[in-house]
Amino acid sequence: MHSDQPIQHAVILLHGLCGSGLEMGSIPKALRKNGCAVIELLIPNYSAGHVDPDVTPHWEDWCAVVDSEITRLKANFKTVSICGLSMGATLALAVASRSTEAIAIVALSPVLRYDGWSIPWYQHLMQIPFFLGYKNWSHKEGEPYGIKNFDMRRRVANALKKDGVAAVGAAAIPARQLRGAHLMMAYVRKSLKKVKTNILVIHAIDDETASPKNPELILEKVSSEMRKVIWLGDCYHIITVDNEREIVTNETVQFLMKNIEMHLKDISYRELNNHSPLKDRRG
């Protein structure tokens, strides 16, 4: 796309739970280079720095923010797509199960259950204190921070210690946000058949947070006409900044650009067929 042409295509980026745009790595820059407007959404009681410690969020409110942004963008752009990482990918699926306004979804390391190899067996019991009224605790992130690359992991650990947030997300996730995430995951697991948007899933085989069962369930259940999965062999959960980050960026951009092209061709074809036929002027 030429830089002097008006930008006609928007991509919403959804980072992980209590994270920031840092998690998306080089994807924003690559999308802009390909002529897309990039919208890095900050969602109340979801995004880092926008969490009220006294509020227990509803995942429907997170969806409502994305839905509202899609509506706003549709008034100004020919297409809107969504690219989400981790719980952001799950949020994208939740939105797509209720709306077909986005033409494509890229789900990076989607989480339908916390069932990766680093998740302790008692993880599901961590919701019990919440039900008993103990809501002001947090789950602290620890090694390997979703990253297989040792040097990157060391830098992330230092950033988390210094700033409380890094390319892997926040140093700790409050129980209230975790509760919202669990409810959203349960909804998405039951609603995958309602997803009709074309989808690309990119997932690490050794993902320590979400096992390969997560993308397998998505690909099996969604109703999307185009569905594709790419497996990575040298990453953990935060694939956007790990060893195979260039593959992730390239495949994400290629998939979105292909869907934009397909959508525009479909519009042209439909417009051509909708023209009134020429009247027969013989006789």
PDB file of C-alpha atoms in Angstrom:
ATOM      1  CA  MET A   1       0.000   0.000   0.000  1.00  0.00           C
ATOM      2  CA  HIS A   2       1.322   3.441  -0.893  1.00  0.00           C
ATOM      3  CA  SER A   3       1.903   5.905   1.914  1.00  0.00           C
ATOM      4  CA  ASP A   4       0.112   8.698   0.027  1.00  0.00           C
ATOM      5  CA  GLN A   5      -3.134   6.721  -0.077  1.00  0.00           C
ATOM      6  CA  PRO A   6      -5.689   7.218   2.707  1.00  0.00           C
ATOM      7  CA  ILE A   7      -5.594   4.467   5.331  1.00  0.00           C
ATOM      8  CA  GLN A   8      -8.659   2.267   4.855  1.00  0.00           C
ATOM      9  CA  HIS A   9      -8.060  -0.678   7.165  1.00  0.00           C
ATOM     10  CA  ALA A  10      -7.926  -0.794  10.962  1.00  0.00           C
ATOM     11  CA  VAL A  11      -6.556  -3.489  13.263  1.00  0.00           C
ATOM     12  CA  ILE A  12      -7.448  -3.570  16.959  1.00  0.00           C
ATOM     13  CA  LEU A  13      -4.687  -5.000  19.158  1.00  0.00           C
ATOM     14  CA  LEU A  14      -5.685  -6.654  22.433  1.00  0.00           C
ATOM     15  CA  HIS A  15      -2.901  -7.355  24.921  1.00  0.00           C
ATOM     16  CA  GLY A  16      -3.097  -9.904  27.724  1.00  0.00           C
ATOM     17  CA  LEU A  17      -4.805  -9.548  31.090  1.00  0.00           C
ATOM     18  CA  CYS A  18      -3.398  -6.611  33.076  1.00  0.00           C
ATOM     19  CA  GLY A  19      -0.804  -6.107  30.346  1.00  0.00           C
ATOM     20  CA  SER A  20       0.127  -3.344  27.923  1.00  0.00           C
ATOM     21  CA  GLY A  21       0.909  -2.741  24.273  1.00  0.00           C
ATOM     22  CA  LEU A  22       4.525  -3.723  24.955  1.00  0.00           C
ATOM     23  CA  GLU A  23       3.434  -7.352  24.682  1.00  0.00           C
ATOM     24  CA  MET A  24       2.615  -7.047  20.981  1.00  0.00           C
ATOM     25  CA  GLY A  25       6.281  -6.796  19.979  1.00  0.00           C
ATOM     26  CA  SER A  26       6.895  -5.707  16.380  1.00  0.00           C
ATOM     27  CA  ILE A  27       3.335  -6.390  15.178  1.00  0.00           C
ATOM     28  CA  PRO A  28       2.112  -2.751  15.450  1.00  0.00           C
ATOM     29  CA  LYS A  29       5.045  -1.420  13.425  1.00  0.00           C
ATOM     30  CA  ALA A  30       4.658  -4.120  10.762  1.00  0.00           C
ATOM     31  CA  LEU A  31       0.934  -3.438  10.383  1.00  0.00           C
ATOM     32  CA  ARG A  32       1.513   0.297  10.004  1.00  0.00           C
ATOM     33  CA  LYS A  33       4.194  -0.423   7.399  1.00  0.00           C
ATOM     34  CA  ASN A  34       1.544  -2.355   5.461  1.00  0.00           C
ATOM     35  CA  GLY A  35      -0.852   0.559   5.484  1.00  0.00           C
ATOM     36  CA  CYS A  36      -3.079  -0.326   8.432  1.00  0.00           C
ATOM     37  CA  ALA A  37      -4.266   1.915  11.228  1.00  0.00           C
ATOM     38  CA  VAL A  38      -3.328   0.283  14.534  1.00  0.00           C
ATOM     39  CA  ILE A  39      -5.549   0.730  17.575  1.00  0.00           C
ATOM     40  CA  GLU A  40      -3.980  -0.420  20.837  1.00  0.00           C
ATOM     41  CA  LEU A  41      -7.000  -0.468  23.129  1.00  0.00           C
ATOM     42  CA  LEU A  42      -6.750   0.438  26.792  1.00  0.00           C
ATOM     43  CA  ILE A  43      -9.652  -1.223  28.584  1.00  0.00           C
ATOM     44  CA  PRO A  44     -10.853  -0.206  32.061  1.00  0.00           C
ATOM     45  CA  ASN A  45     -10.181  -2.890  34.680  1.00  0.00           C
ATOM     46  CA  TYR A  46      -8.286  -4.963  32.114  1.00  0.00           C
ATOM     47  CA  SER A  47      -5.258  -2.980  30.958  1.00  0.00           C
ATOM     48  CA  ALA A  48      -2.206  -2.190  33.114  1.00  0.00           C
ATOM     49  CA  GLY A  49      -2.575   1.184  34.797  1.00  0.00           C
ATOM     50  CA  HIS A  50      -6.347   1.163  34.313  1.00  0.00           C
ATOM     51  CA  VAL A  51      -7.333  -1.222  37.103  1.00  0.00           C
ATOM     52  CA  ASP A  52      -9.472  -0.092  40.041  1.00  0.00           C
ATOM     53  CA  PRO A  53      -8.500  -2.361  42.977  1.00  0.00           C
ATOM     54  CA  ASP A  54     -11.993  -2.083  44.448  1.00  0.00           C
ATOM     55  CA  VAL A  55     -13.879  -3.117  41.304  1.00  0.00           C
ATOM     56  CA  THR A  56     -14.607  -6.697  40.264  1.00  0.00           C
ATOM     57  CA  PRO A  57     -14.837  -6.430  36.462  1.00  0.00           C
ATOM     58  CA  HIS A  58     -17.375  -8.132  34.237  1.00  0.00           C
ATOM     59  CA  TRP A  59     -15.960  -9.612  31.048  1.00  0.00           C
ATOM     60  CA  GLU A  60     -19.022  -8.332  29.194  1.00  0.00           C
ATOM     61  CA  ASP A  61     -17.775  -4.808  29.921  1.00  0.00           C
ATOM     62  CA  TRP A  62     -14.446  -5.661  28.291  1.00  0.00           C
ATOM     63  CA  CYS A  63     -16.351  -6.903  25.227  1.00  0.00           C
ATOM     64  CA  ALA A  64     -18.473  -3.753  25.197  1.00  0.00           C
ATOM     65  CA  VAL A  65     -15.359  -1.573  24.917  1.00  0.00           C
ATOM     66  CA  VAL A  66     -14.133  -3.591  21.916  1.00  0.00           C
ATOM     67  CA  ASP A  67     -17.609  -3.628  20.325  1.00  0.00           C
ATOM     68  CA  SER A  68     -17.875   0.143  20.715  1.00  0.00           C
ATOM     69  CA  GLU A  69     -14.460   0.638  19.126  1.00  0.00           C
ATOM     70  CA  ILE A  70     -15.382  -1.600  16.183  1.00  0.00           C
ATOM     71  CA  THR A  71     -18.540   0.448  15.596  1.00  0.00           C
ATOM     72  CA  ARG A  72     -16.518   3.673  15.711  1.00  0.00           C
ATOM     73  CA  LEU A  73     -13.906   2.337  13.301  1.00  0.00           C
ATOM     74  CA  LYS A  74     -16.452   0.932  10.845  1.00  0.00           C
ATOM     75  CA  ALA A  75     -17.636   4.500  10.238  1.00  0.00           C
ATOM     76  CA  ASN A  76     -14.162   5.515   9.078  1.00  0.00           C
ATOM     77  CA  PHE A  77     -12.493   2.393   7.663  1.00  0.00           C
ATOM     78  CA  LYS A  78     -13.427  -0.204   5.055  1.00  0.00           C
ATOM     79  CA  THR A  79     -12.380  -3.114   7.281  1.00  0.00           C
ATOM     80  CA  VAL A  80     -11.695  -3.838  10.939  1.00  0.00           C
ATOM     81  CA  SER A  81      -9.693  -6.838  12.161  1.00  0.00           C
ATOM     82  CA  ILE A  82      -8.594  -7.975  15.628  1.00  0.00           C
ATOM     83  CA  CYS A  83      -5.281  -9.376  16.835  1.00  0.00           C
ATOM     84  CA  GLY A  84      -5.169 -10.566  20.436  1.00  0.00           C
ATOM     85  CA  LEU A  85      -2.505 -12.135  22.630  1.00  0.00           C
ATOM     86  CA  SER A  86      -3.167 -14.537  25.505  1.00  0.00           C
ATOM     87  CA  MET A  87      -6.359 -13.383  27.277  1.00  0.00           C
ATOM     88  CA  GLY A  88      -6.596 -10.723  24.555  1.00  0.00           C
ATOM     89  CA  ALA A  89      -7.057 -13.574  22.058  1.00  0.00           C
ATOM     90  CA  THR A  90      -9.782 -15.017  24.277  1.00  0.00           C
ATOM     91  CA  LEU A  91     -11.423 -11.591  24.424  1.00  0.00           C
ATOM     92  CA  ALA A  92     -11.304 -11.412  20.621  1.00  0.00           C
ATOM     93  CA  LEU A  93     -13.116 -14.771  20.439  1.00  0.00           C
ATOM     94  CA  ALA A  94     -15.737 -13.562  22.922  1.00  0.00           C
ATOM     95  CA  VAL A  95     -16.358 -10.486  20.759  1.00  0.00           C
ATOM     96  CA  ALA A  96     -16.509 -12.559  17.556  1.00  0.00           C
ATOM     97  CA  SER A  97     -19.049 -14.947  19.091  1.00  0.00           C
ATOM     98  CA  ARG A  98     -21.443 -12.001  19.430  1.00  0.00           C
ATOM     99  CA  SER A  99     -20.615  -9.998  16.304  1.00  0.00           C
ATOM    100  CA  THR A 100     -19.409 -10.546  12.731  1.00  0.00           C
ATOM    101  CA  GLU A 101     -18.246  -6.969  12.176  1.00  0.00           C
ATOM    102  CA  ALA A 102     -14.523  -7.860  12.221  1.00  0.00           C
ATOM    103  CA  ILE A 103     -13.357  -9.534   9.010  1.00  0.00           C
ATOM    104  CA  ALA A 104     -10.513 -11.525  10.626  1.00  0.00           C
ATOM    105  CA  ILE A 105      -9.045 -12.567  13.962  1.00  0.00           C
ATOM    106  CA  VAL A 106      -5.492 -13.502  14.836  1.00  0.00           C
ATOM    107  CA  ALA A 107      -5.444 -15.383  18.139  1.00  0.00           C
ATOM    108  CA  LEU A 108      -1.929 -15.542  19.580  1.00  0.00           C
ATOM    109  CA  SER A 109      -1.516 -18.023  22.458  1.00  0.00           C
ATOM    110  CA  PRO A 110      -5.269 -18.112  23.222  1.00  0.00           C
ATOM    111  CA  VAL A 111      -6.261 -19.257  26.715  1.00  0.00           C
ATOM    112  CA  LEU A 112      -9.470 -21.212  27.268  1.00  0.00           C
ATOM    113  CA  ARG A 113      -8.055 -22.920  30.345  1.00  0.00           C
ATOM    114  CA  TYR A 114      -4.935 -22.328  32.408  1.00  0.00           C
ATOM    115  CA  ASP A 115      -3.549 -25.809  31.777  1.00  0.00           C
ATOM    116  CA  GLY A 116       0.076 -25.360  30.670  1.00  0.00           C
ATOM    117  CA  TRP A 117       2.984 -27.269  32.153  1.00  0.00           C
ATOM    118  CA  SER A 118       3.930 -24.524  34.640  1.00  0.00           C
ATOM    119  CA  ILE A 119       0.399 -24.216  36.082  1.00  0.00           C
ATOM    120  CA  PRO A 120       0.221 -25.940  39.506  1.00  0.00           C
ATOM    121  CA  TRP A 121      -2.334 -28.737  39.972  1.00  0.00           C
ATOM    122  CA  TYR A 122      -4.093 -26.703  42.668  1.00  0.00           C
ATOM    123  CA  GLN A 123      -4.593 -23.690  40.380  1.00  0.00           C
ATOM    124  CA  HIS A 124      -8.369 -24.201  40.122  1.00  0.00           C
ATOM    125  CA  LEU A 125      -8.578 -24.104  43.921  1.00  0.00           C
ATOM    126  CA  MET A 126      -7.274 -20.523  43.900  1.00  0.00           C
ATOM    127  CA  GLN A 127     -10.828 -19.335  43.182  1.00  0.00           C
ATOM    128  CA  ILE A 128     -12.055 -20.636  46.544  1.00  0.00           C
ATOM    129  CA  PRO A 129     -10.730 -17.663  48.601  1.00  0.00           C
ATOM    130  CA  PHE A 130     -12.521 -15.342  46.147  1.00  0.00           C
ATOM    131  CA  PHE A 131     -15.847 -17.099  46.773  1.00  0.00           C
ATOM    132  CA  LEU A 132     -15.216 -16.866  50.514  1.00  0.00           C
ATOM    133  CA  GLY A 133     -14.886 -13.095  50.218  1.00  0.00           C
ATOM    134  CA  TYR A 134     -11.093 -12.751  50.076  1.00  0.00           C
ATOM    135  CA  LYS A 135     -10.764 -10.617  46.957  1.00  0.00           C
ATOM    136  CA  ASN A 136      -7.752  -8.391  47.582  1.00  0.00           C
ATOM    137  CA  TRP A 137      -4.981 -10.797  46.704  1.00  0.00           C
ATOM    138  CA  SER A 138      -2.913 -11.120  43.530  1.00  0.00           C
ATOM    139  CA  HIS A 139      -1.284 -13.867  41.525  1.00  0.00           C
ATOM    140  CA  LYS A 140       2.398 -12.999  41.123  1.00  0.00           C
ATOM    141  CA  GLU A 141       4.102 -13.849  37.840  1.00  0.00           C
ATOM    142  CA  GLY A 142       7.288 -15.915  38.073  1.00  0.00           C
ATOM    143  CA  GLU A 143       9.818 -17.823  35.988  1.00  0.00           C
ATOM    144  CA  PRO A 144       9.811 -18.396  33.067  1.00  0.00           C
ATOM    145  CA  TYR A 145       7.573 -15.329  32.517  1.00  0.00           C
ATOM    146  CA  GLY A 146       6.206 -16.879  29.324  1.00  0.00           C
ATOM    147  CA  ILE A 147       9.582 -16.582  27.574  1.00  0.00           C
ATOM    148  CA  LYS A 148      11.992 -19.327  26.516  1.00  0.00           C
ATOM    149  CA  ASN A 149      14.786 -16.958  25.403  1.00  0.00           C
ATOM    150  CA  PHE A 150      17.047 -16.620  28.440  1.00  0.00           C
ATOM    151  CA  ASP A 151      18.404 -13.121  27.707  1.00  0.00           C
ATOM    152  CA  MET A 152      14.936 -11.734  27.040  1.00  0.00           C
ATOM    153  CA  ARG A 153      13.662 -13.417  30.209  1.00  0.00           C
ATOM    154  CA  ARG A 154      16.390 -11.727  32.260  1.00  0.00           C
ATOM    155  CA  ARG A 155      15.496  -8.301  30.815  1.00  0.00           C
ATOM    156  CA  VAL A 156      11.821  -8.907  31.522  1.00  0.00           C
ATOM    157  CA  ALA A 157      12.530  -9.896  35.122  1.00  0.00           C
ATOM    158  CA  ASN A 158      14.469  -6.648  35.609  1.00  0.00           C
ATOM    159  CA  ALA A 159      11.681  -4.583  34.017  1.00  0.00           C
ATOM    160  CA  LEU A 160       9.039  -6.202  36.201  1.00  0.00           C
ATOM    161  CA  LYS A 161      11.114  -5.531  39.292  1.00  0.00           C
ATOM    162  CA  LYS A 162      11.659  -1.891  38.310  1.00  0.00           C
ATOM    163  CA  ASP A 163       8.352  -0.854  36.690  1.00  0.00           C
ATOM    164  CA  GLY A 164       5.840  -3.574  37.584  1.00  0.00           C
ATOM    165  CA  VAL A 165       5.060  -4.168  33.912  1.00  0.00           C
ATOM    166  CA  ALA A 166       7.046  -5.494  30.943  1.00  0.00           C
ATOM    167  CA  ALA A 167       6.709  -7.133  27.553  1.00  0.00           C
ATOM    168  CA  VAL A 168       5.123 -10.140  29.260  1.00  0.00           C
ATOM    169  CA  GLY A 169       2.469  -8.132  31.083  1.00  0.00           C
ATOM    170  CA  ALA A 170       2.127  -7.192  34.737  1.00  0.00           C
ATOM    171  CA  ALA A 171       4.182  -8.458  37.669  1.00  0.00           C
ATOM    172  CA  ALA A 172       0.953  -9.515  39.399  1.00  0.00           C
ATOM    173  CA  ILE A 173      -2.665 -10.069  38.366  1.00  0.00           C
ATOM    174  CA  PRO A 174      -5.361  -9.161  40.931  1.00  0.00           C
ATOM    175  CA  ALA A 175      -7.856 -11.830  41.951  1.00  0.00           C
ATOM    176  CA  ARG A 176     -10.740  -9.690  40.702  1.00  0.00           C
ATOM    177  CA  GLN A 177      -9.314  -9.630  37.167  1.00  0.00           C
ATOM    178  CA  LEU A 178      -8.594 -13.349  37.300  1.00  0.00           C
ATOM    179  CA  ARG A 179     -12.210 -13.994  38.236  1.00  0.00           C
ATOM    180  CA  GLY A 180     -13.400 -12.003  35.218  1.00  0.00           C
ATOM    181  CA  ALA A 181     -11.012 -13.942  32.998  1.00  0.00           C
ATOM    182  CA  HIS A 182     -12.235 -17.320  34.294  1.00  0.00           C
ATOM    183  CA  LEU A 183     -15.849 -16.372  33.569  1.00  0.00           C
ATOM    184  CA  MET A 184     -14.917 -15.175  30.068  1.00  0.00           C
ATOM    185  CA  MET A 185     -13.010 -18.384  29.326  1.00  0.00           C
ATOM    186  CA  ALA A 186     -16.032 -20.447  30.411  1.00  0.00           C
ATOM    187  CA  TYR A 187     -18.287 -18.408  28.122  1.00  0.00           C
ATOM    188  CA  VAL A 188     -15.935 -18.739  25.135  1.00  0.00           C
ATOM    189  CA  ARG A 189     -15.578 -22.511  25.572  1.00  0.00           C
ATOM    190  CA  LYS A 190     -19.364 -22.830  25.252  1.00  0.00           C
ATOM    191  CA  SER A 191     -19.714 -20.278  22.434  1.00  0.00           C
ATOM    192  CA  LEU A 192     -17.009 -21.213  19.912  1.00  0.00           C
ATOM    193  CA  LYS A 193     -19.571 -22.454  17.377  1.00  0.00           C
ATOM    194  CA  LYS A 194     -20.917 -18.900  17.167  1.00  0.00           C
ATOM    195  CA  VAL A 195     -17.545 -17.646  15.893  1.00  0.00           C
ATOM    196  CA  LYS A 196     -17.791 -17.283  12.112  1.00  0.00           C
ATOM    197  CA  THR A 197     -14.944 -14.828  11.539  1.00  0.00           C
ATOM    198  CA  ASN A 198     -11.882 -16.084   9.639  1.00  0.00           C
ATOM    199  CA  ILE A 199      -9.250 -16.993  12.199  1.00  0.00           C
ATOM    200  CA  LEU A 200      -5.525 -17.674  12.471  1.00  0.00           C
ATOM    201  CA  VAL A 201      -4.237 -19.256  15.683  1.00  0.00           C
ATOM    202  CA  ILE A 202      -0.520 -19.209  16.477  1.00  0.00           C
ATOM    203  CA  HIS A 203       0.512 -21.235  19.513  1.00  0.00           C
ATOM    204  CA  ALA A 204       3.657 -22.695  21.033  1.00  0.00           C
ATOM    205  CA  ILE A 205       3.730 -26.445  21.561  1.00  0.00           C
ATOM    206  CA  ASP A 206       5.599 -25.841  24.843  1.00  0.00           C
ATOM    207  CA  ASP A 207       3.305 -23.033  26.037  1.00  0.00           C
ATOM    208  CA  GLU A 208       3.627 -23.126  29.823  1.00  0.00           C
ATOM    209  CA  THR A 209       0.333 -21.288  30.436  1.00  0.00           C
ATOM    210  CA  ALA A 210      -2.096 -22.791  27.907  1.00  0.00           C
ATOM    211  CA  SER A 211      -1.566 -26.291  26.514  1.00  0.00           C
ATOM    212  CA  PRO A 212      -2.059 -27.224  22.826  1.00  0.00           C
ATOM    213  CA  LYS A 213      -5.564 -28.394  23.798  1.00  0.00           C
ATOM    214  CA  ASN A 214      -6.636 -24.731  23.692  1.00  0.00           C
ATOM    215  CA  PRO A 215      -6.015 -24.051  19.970  1.00  0.00           C
ATOM    216  CA  GLU A 216      -7.135 -27.596  19.112  1.00  0.00           C
ATOM    217  CA  LEU A 217     -10.529 -26.932  20.706  1.00  0.00           C
ATOM    218  CA  ILE A 218     -10.834 -23.584  18.912  1.00  0.00           C
ATOM    219  CA  LEU A 219     -10.063 -25.039  15.480  1.00  0.00           C
ATOM    220  CA  GLU A 220     -12.444 -27.937  16.098  1.00  0.00           C
ATOM    221  CA  LYS A 221     -15.409 -25.877  17.289  1.00  0.00           C
ATOM    222  CA  VAL A 222     -15.444 -22.526  15.448  1.00  0.00           C
ATOM    223  CA  SER A 223     -17.668 -22.092  12.398  1.00  0.00           C
ATOM    224  CA  SER A 224     -15.145 -19.974  10.511  1.00  0.00           C
ATOM    225  CA  GLU A 225     -14.866 -20.600   6.787  1.00  0.00           C
ATOM    226  CA  MET A 226     -11.112 -19.998   6.971  1.00  0.00           C
ATOM    227  CA  ARG A 227      -9.326 -21.401  10.016  1.00  0.00           C
ATOM    228  CA  LYS A 228      -5.617 -21.965  10.304  1.00  0.00           C
ATOM    229  CA  VAL A 229      -3.169 -22.920  13.041  1.00  0.00           C
ATOM    230  CA  ILE A 230       0.592 -22.429  13.160  1.00  0.00           C
ATOM    231  CA  TRP A 231       2.561 -24.360  15.769  1.00  0.00           C
ATOM    232  CA  LEU A 232       5.812 -22.962  17.157  1.00  0.00           C
ATOM    233  CA  GLY A 233       8.562 -25.206  18.512  1.00  0.00           C
ATOM    234  CA  ASP A 234      10.940 -22.745  20.185  1.00  0.00           C
ATOM    235  CA  CYS A 235       8.713 -20.449  22.293  1.00  0.00           C
ATOM    236  CA  TYR A 236       6.692 -20.322  25.462  1.00  0.00           C
ATOM    237  CA  HIS A 237       3.507 -18.289  26.006  1.00  0.00           C
ATOM    238  CA  ILE A 238       4.503 -14.740  24.980  1.00  0.00           C
ATOM    239  CA  ILE A 239       5.291 -15.658  21.382  1.00  0.00           C
ATOM    240  CA  THR A 240       5.366 -12.026  20.221  1.00  0.00           C
ATOM    241  CA  VAL A 241       8.711 -11.349  21.946  1.00  0.00           C
ATOM    242  CA  ASP A 242      10.249 -14.834  22.150  1.00  0.00           C
ATOM    243  CA  ASN A 243      12.572 -16.778  19.833  1.00  0.00           C
ATOM    244  CA  GLU A 244      10.144 -17.047  16.911  1.00  0.00           C
ATOM    245  CA  ARG A 245       8.723 -13.517  17.139  1.00  0.00           C
ATOM    246  CA  GLU A 246       9.563 -12.734  13.490  1.00  0.00           C
ATOM    247  CA  ILE A 247       7.491 -15.706  12.309  1.00  0.00           C
ATOM    248  CA  VAL A 248       4.618 -14.531  14.513  1.00  0.00           C
ATOM    249  CA  THR A 249       4.742 -10.992  13.130  1.00  0.00           C
ATOM    250  CA  ASN A 250       5.066 -12.078   9.493  1.00  0.00           C
ATOM    251  CA  GLU A 251       2.281 -14.669   9.659  1.00  0.00           C
ATOM    252  CA  THR A 252      -0.016 -12.237  11.490  1.00  0.00           C
ATOM    253  CA  VAL A 253       0.448  -9.507   8.892  1.00  0.00           C
ATOM    254  CA  GLN A 254       0.154 -11.907   5.938  1.00  0.00           C
ATOM    255  CA  PHE A 255      -3.099 -13.384   7.248  1.00  0.00           C
ATOM    256  CA  LEU A 256      -4.677 -10.007   7.907  1.00  0.00           C
ATOM    257  CA  MET A 257      -3.613  -8.554   4.544  1.00  0.00           C
ATOM    258  CA  LYS A 258      -4.936 -11.648   2.731  1.00  0.00           C
ATOM    259  CA  ASN A 259      -8.313 -11.263   4.443  1.00  0.00           C
ATOM    260  CA  ILE A 260      -8.437  -7.566   3.612  1.00  0.00           C
ATOM    261  CA  GLU A 261      -7.763  -8.375  -0.052  1.00  0.00           C
ATOM    262  CA  MET A 262     -10.409 -11.119  -0.070  1.00  0.00           C
ATOM    263  CA  HIS A 263     -12.950  -8.809   1.563  1.00  0.00           C
ATOM    264  CA  LEU A 264     -12.372  -6.030  -0.955  1.00  0.00           C
ATOM    265  CA  LYS A 265     -12.655  -8.447  -3.896  1.00  0.00           C
ATOM    266  CA  ASP A 266     -15.894  -9.800  -2.456  1.00  0.00           C
ATOM    267  CA  ILE A 267     -17.314  -6.286  -2.135  1.00  0.00           C
ATOM    268  CA  SER A 268     -16.331  -5.509  -5.740  1.00  0.00           C
ATOM    269  CA  TYR A 269     -17.937  -8.724  -6.975  1.00  0.00           C
ATOM    270  CA  ARG A 270     -21.152  -8.063  -5.058  1.00  0.00           C
ATOM    271  CA  GLU A 271     -21.297  -4.479  -6.267  1.00  0.00           C
ATOM    272  CA  LEU A 272     -20.851  -5.669  -9.852  1.00  0.00           C
ATOM    273  CA  ASN A 273     -23.696  -8.187  -9.482  1.00  0.00           C
ATOM    274  CA  ASN A 274     -25.968  -5.650  -7.819  1.00  0.00           C
ATOM    275  CA  HIS A 275     -25.902  -3.272 -10.793  1.00  0.00           C
ATOM    276  CA  SER A 276     -29.195  -3.158 -12.683  1.00  0.00           C
ATOM    277  CA  PRO A 277     -29.037  -5.142 -15.908  1.00  0.00           C
ATOM    278  CA  LEU A 278     -29.162  -3.178 -19.138  1.00  0.00           C
ATOM    279  CA  LYS A 279     -32.673  -2.873 -20.483  1.00  0.00           C
ATOM    280  CA  ASP A 280     -33.420  -4.636 -23.722  1.00  0.00           C
ATOM    281  CA  ARG A 281     -34.018  -1.796 -26.173  1.00  0.00           C
ATOM    282  CA  ARG A 282     -34.748  -3.941 -29.202  1.00  0.00           C
ATOM    283  CA  GLY A 283     -38.085  -3.610 -30.959  1.00  0.00           C
TER     284      GLY A 283
END
